[in-house]
Short mmCIF file of C-alpha atoms in Angstrom, two decimals:
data_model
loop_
_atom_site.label_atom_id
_atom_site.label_comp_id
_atom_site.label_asym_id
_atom_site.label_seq_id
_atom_site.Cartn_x
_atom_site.Cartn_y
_atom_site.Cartn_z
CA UNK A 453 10.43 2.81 -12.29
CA UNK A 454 11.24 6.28 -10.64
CA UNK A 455 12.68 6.33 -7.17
CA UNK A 456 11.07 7.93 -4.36
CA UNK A 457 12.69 11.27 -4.54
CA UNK A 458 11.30 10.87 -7.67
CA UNK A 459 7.57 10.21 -6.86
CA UNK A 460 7.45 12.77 -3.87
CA UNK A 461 9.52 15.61 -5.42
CA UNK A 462 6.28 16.30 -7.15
CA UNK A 463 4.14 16.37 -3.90
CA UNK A 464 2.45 19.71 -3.06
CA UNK A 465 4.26 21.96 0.36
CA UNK A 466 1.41 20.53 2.19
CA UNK A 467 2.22 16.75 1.45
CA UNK A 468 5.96 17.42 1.72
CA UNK A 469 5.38 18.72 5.24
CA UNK A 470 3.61 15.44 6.29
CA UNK A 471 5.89 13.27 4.61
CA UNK A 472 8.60 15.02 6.94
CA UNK A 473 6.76 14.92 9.78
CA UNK A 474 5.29 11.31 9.09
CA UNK A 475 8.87 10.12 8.62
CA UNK A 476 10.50 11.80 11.52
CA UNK A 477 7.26 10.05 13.69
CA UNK A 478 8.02 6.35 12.47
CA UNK A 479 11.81 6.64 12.70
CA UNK A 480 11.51 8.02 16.31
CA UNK A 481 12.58 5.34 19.00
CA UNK A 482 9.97 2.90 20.37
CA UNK A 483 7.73 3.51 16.84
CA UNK A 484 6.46 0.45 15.68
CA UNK A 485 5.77 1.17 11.80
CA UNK A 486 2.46 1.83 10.72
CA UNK A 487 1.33 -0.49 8.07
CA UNK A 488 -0.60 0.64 4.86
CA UNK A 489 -2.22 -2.21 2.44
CA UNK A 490 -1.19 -1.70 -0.73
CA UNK A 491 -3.93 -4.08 -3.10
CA UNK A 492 -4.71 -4.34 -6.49
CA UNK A 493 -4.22 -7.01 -9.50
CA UNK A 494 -1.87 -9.53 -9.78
CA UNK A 495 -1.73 -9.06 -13.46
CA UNK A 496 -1.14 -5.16 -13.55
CA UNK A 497 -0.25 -3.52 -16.42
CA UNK A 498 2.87 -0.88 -16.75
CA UNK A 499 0.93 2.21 -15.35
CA UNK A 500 -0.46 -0.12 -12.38
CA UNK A 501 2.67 -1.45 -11.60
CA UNK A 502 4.41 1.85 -11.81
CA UNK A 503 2.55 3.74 -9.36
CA UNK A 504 2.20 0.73 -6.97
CA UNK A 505 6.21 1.27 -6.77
CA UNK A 506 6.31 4.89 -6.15
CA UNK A 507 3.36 4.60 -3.32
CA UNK A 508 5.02 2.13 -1.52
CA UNK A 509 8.47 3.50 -2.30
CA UNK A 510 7.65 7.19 -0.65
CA UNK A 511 5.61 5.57 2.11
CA UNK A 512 8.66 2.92 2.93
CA UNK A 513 11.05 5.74 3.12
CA UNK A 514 9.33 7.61 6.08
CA UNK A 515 8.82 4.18 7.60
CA UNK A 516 5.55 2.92 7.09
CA UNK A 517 5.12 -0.86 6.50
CA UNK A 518 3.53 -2.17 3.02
CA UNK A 519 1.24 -4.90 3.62
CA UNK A 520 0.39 -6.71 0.21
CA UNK A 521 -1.11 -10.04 -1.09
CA UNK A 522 2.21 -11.20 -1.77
CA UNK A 523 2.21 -12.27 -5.33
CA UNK A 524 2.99 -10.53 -8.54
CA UNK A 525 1.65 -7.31 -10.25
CA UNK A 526 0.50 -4.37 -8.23
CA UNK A 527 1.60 -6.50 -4.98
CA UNK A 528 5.16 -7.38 -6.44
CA UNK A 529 5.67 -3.73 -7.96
CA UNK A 530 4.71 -2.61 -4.07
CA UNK A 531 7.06 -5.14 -2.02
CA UNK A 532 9.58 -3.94 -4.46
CA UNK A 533 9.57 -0.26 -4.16
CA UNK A 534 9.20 -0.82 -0.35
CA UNK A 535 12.49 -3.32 -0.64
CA UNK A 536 14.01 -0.79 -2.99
CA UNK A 537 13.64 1.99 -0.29
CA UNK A 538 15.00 0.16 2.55
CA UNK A 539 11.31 -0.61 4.40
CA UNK A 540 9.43 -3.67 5.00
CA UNK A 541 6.92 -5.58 2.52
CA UNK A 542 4.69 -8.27 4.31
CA UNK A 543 2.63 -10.14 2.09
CA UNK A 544 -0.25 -11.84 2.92
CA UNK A 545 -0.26 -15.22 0.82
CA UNK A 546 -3.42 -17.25 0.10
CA UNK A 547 -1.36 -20.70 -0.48
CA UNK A 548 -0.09 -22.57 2.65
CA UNK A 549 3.66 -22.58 0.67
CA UNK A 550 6.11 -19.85 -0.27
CA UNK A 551 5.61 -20.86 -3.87
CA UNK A 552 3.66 -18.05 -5.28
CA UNK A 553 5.49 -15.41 -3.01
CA UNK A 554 7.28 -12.66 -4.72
CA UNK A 555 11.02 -12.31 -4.15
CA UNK A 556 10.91 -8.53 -2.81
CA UNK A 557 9.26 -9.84 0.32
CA UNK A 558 10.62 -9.26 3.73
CA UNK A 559 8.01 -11.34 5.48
CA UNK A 560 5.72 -14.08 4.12
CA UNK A 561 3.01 -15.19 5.23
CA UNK A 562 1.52 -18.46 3.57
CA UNK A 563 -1.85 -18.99 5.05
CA UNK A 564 -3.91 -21.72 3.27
CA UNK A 565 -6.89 -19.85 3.43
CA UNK A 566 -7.03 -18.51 -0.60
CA UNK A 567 -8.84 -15.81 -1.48
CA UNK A 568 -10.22 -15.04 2.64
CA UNK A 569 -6.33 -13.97 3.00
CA UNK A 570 -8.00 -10.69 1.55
CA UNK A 571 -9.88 -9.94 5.09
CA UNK A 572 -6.26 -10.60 6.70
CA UNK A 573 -4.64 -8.18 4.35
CA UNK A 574 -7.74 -5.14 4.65
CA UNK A 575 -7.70 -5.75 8.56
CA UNK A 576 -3.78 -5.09 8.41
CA UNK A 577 -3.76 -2.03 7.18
CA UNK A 578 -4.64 1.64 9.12
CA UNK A 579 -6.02 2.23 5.40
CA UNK A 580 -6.14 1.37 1.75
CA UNK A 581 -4.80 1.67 -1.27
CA UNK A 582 -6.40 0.15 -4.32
CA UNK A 583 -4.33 0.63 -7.86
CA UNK A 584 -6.62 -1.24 -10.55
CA UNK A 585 -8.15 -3.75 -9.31
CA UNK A 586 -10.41 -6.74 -10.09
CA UNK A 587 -12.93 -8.61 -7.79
CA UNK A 588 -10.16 -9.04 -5.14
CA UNK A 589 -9.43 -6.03 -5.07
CA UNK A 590 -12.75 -4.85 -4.92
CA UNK A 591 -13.24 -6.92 -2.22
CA UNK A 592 -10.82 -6.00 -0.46
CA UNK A 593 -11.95 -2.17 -0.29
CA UNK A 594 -14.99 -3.78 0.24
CA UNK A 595 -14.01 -4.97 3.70
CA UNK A 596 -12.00 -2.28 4.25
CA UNK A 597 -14.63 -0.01 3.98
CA UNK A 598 -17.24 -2.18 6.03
CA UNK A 599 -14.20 -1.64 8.83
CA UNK A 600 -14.58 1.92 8.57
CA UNK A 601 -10.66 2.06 6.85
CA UNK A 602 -9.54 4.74 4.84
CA UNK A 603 -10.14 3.49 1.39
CA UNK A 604 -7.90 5.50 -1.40
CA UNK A 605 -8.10 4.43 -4.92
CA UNK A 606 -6.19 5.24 -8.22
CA UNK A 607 -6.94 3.64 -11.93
CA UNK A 608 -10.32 1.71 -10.08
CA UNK A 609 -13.11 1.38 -12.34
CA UNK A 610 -15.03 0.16 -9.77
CA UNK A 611 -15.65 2.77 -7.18
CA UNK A 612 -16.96 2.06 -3.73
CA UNK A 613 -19.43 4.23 -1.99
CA UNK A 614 -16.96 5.49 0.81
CA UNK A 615 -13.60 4.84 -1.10
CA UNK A 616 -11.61 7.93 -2.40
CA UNK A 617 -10.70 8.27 -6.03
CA UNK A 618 -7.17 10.04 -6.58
CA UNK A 619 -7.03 11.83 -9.89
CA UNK A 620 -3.29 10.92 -9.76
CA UNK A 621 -0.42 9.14 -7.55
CA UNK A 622 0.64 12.69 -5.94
CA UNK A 623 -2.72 13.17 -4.59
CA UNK A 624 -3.08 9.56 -3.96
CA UNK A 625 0.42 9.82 -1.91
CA UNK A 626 -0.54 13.55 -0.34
CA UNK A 627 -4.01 11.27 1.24
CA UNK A 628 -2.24 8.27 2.62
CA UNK A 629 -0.01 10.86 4.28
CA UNK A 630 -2.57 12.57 5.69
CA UNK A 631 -4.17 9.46 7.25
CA UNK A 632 -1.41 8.52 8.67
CA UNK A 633 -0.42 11.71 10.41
CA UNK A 634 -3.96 12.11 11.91
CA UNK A 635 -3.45 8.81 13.37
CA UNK A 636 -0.58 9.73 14.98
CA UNK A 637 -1.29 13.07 16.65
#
């Protein structure tokens, strides 16, 4: 999987500005990171996987905070390209163990609540970002949405009234960014 000079060297001058800006923000003193919620499949395939990692890799670079279900797929491939980058992965787990927890984790959180960890994990986040997806995902921007989050989406099917469908990770990266900046000005 590319690294994230990789992923944002092909961002437009408008997303590489906010990336900059974004970055110098959350590694200013006093910032407390802002946390995105990365969500989609456990069973991702390659292309899934592979843009999960360079999201949360770019984002974890200029300091944000990936917030994730914890397990594998699209919520591994996140923890580790925020691990990878030097940030911090939380994931939210639905089993009241560390046993399905992914090993690119900074934090775990085993609740015992299964599949209502999803409201935990869209609550976390200042938005969402769906990559694939099933009906946990979908629920998940479902909630999200119903919060009146940001809802981004890349390779969903299923599109949400409200959620925003990227037509690739750049633009998908370039939105998150954006969010994030107008949260903080």
């Amino acid at each position: 999987m590319s690294s994230q000079v990789g992923a944002s060297k092909h961002l437009s001058n408008a997303g590489i500005k906010a990336l900059e800006l974004l970055t110098g923000i959350q590694n200013g003193a006093g910032r407390c990171p802002l946390p995105v919620g990365i969500i989609g499949p456990g069973d991702g395939g390659t292309r899934e996987c592979e843009a999960a990692y360079e999201v949360a890799s770019v984002l974890a670079s200029a300091g944000v905070t990936i917030v994730c279900g914890g397990r594998g797929g699209v919520m591994e491939a996140a923890a580790r390209g925020a691990s990878e980058s030097g940030g911090i992965a939380v994931g939210i787990l639905p089993e009241e163990d560390l046993s399905g927890a992914n090993r690119y984790l900074t934090v775990a959180i085993p609740t015992g609540i299964g599949e209502m960890r999803n409201a935990l994990i869209a609550r976390s986040g200042i938005c969402l970002v769906a990559i694939g997806g099933g009906m946990g995902t979908i629920s998940e921007m479902a909630l999200g949405l119903k919060w009146s989050k940001p809802v981004f989406t890349l390779y969903e099917d299923a599109q949400l009234t409200g959620a925003r469908a990227a037509k690739n990770k750049e633009q998908l990266i370039e939105w998150v960014l954006e969010c994030l900046v107008s949260k903080l000005q």
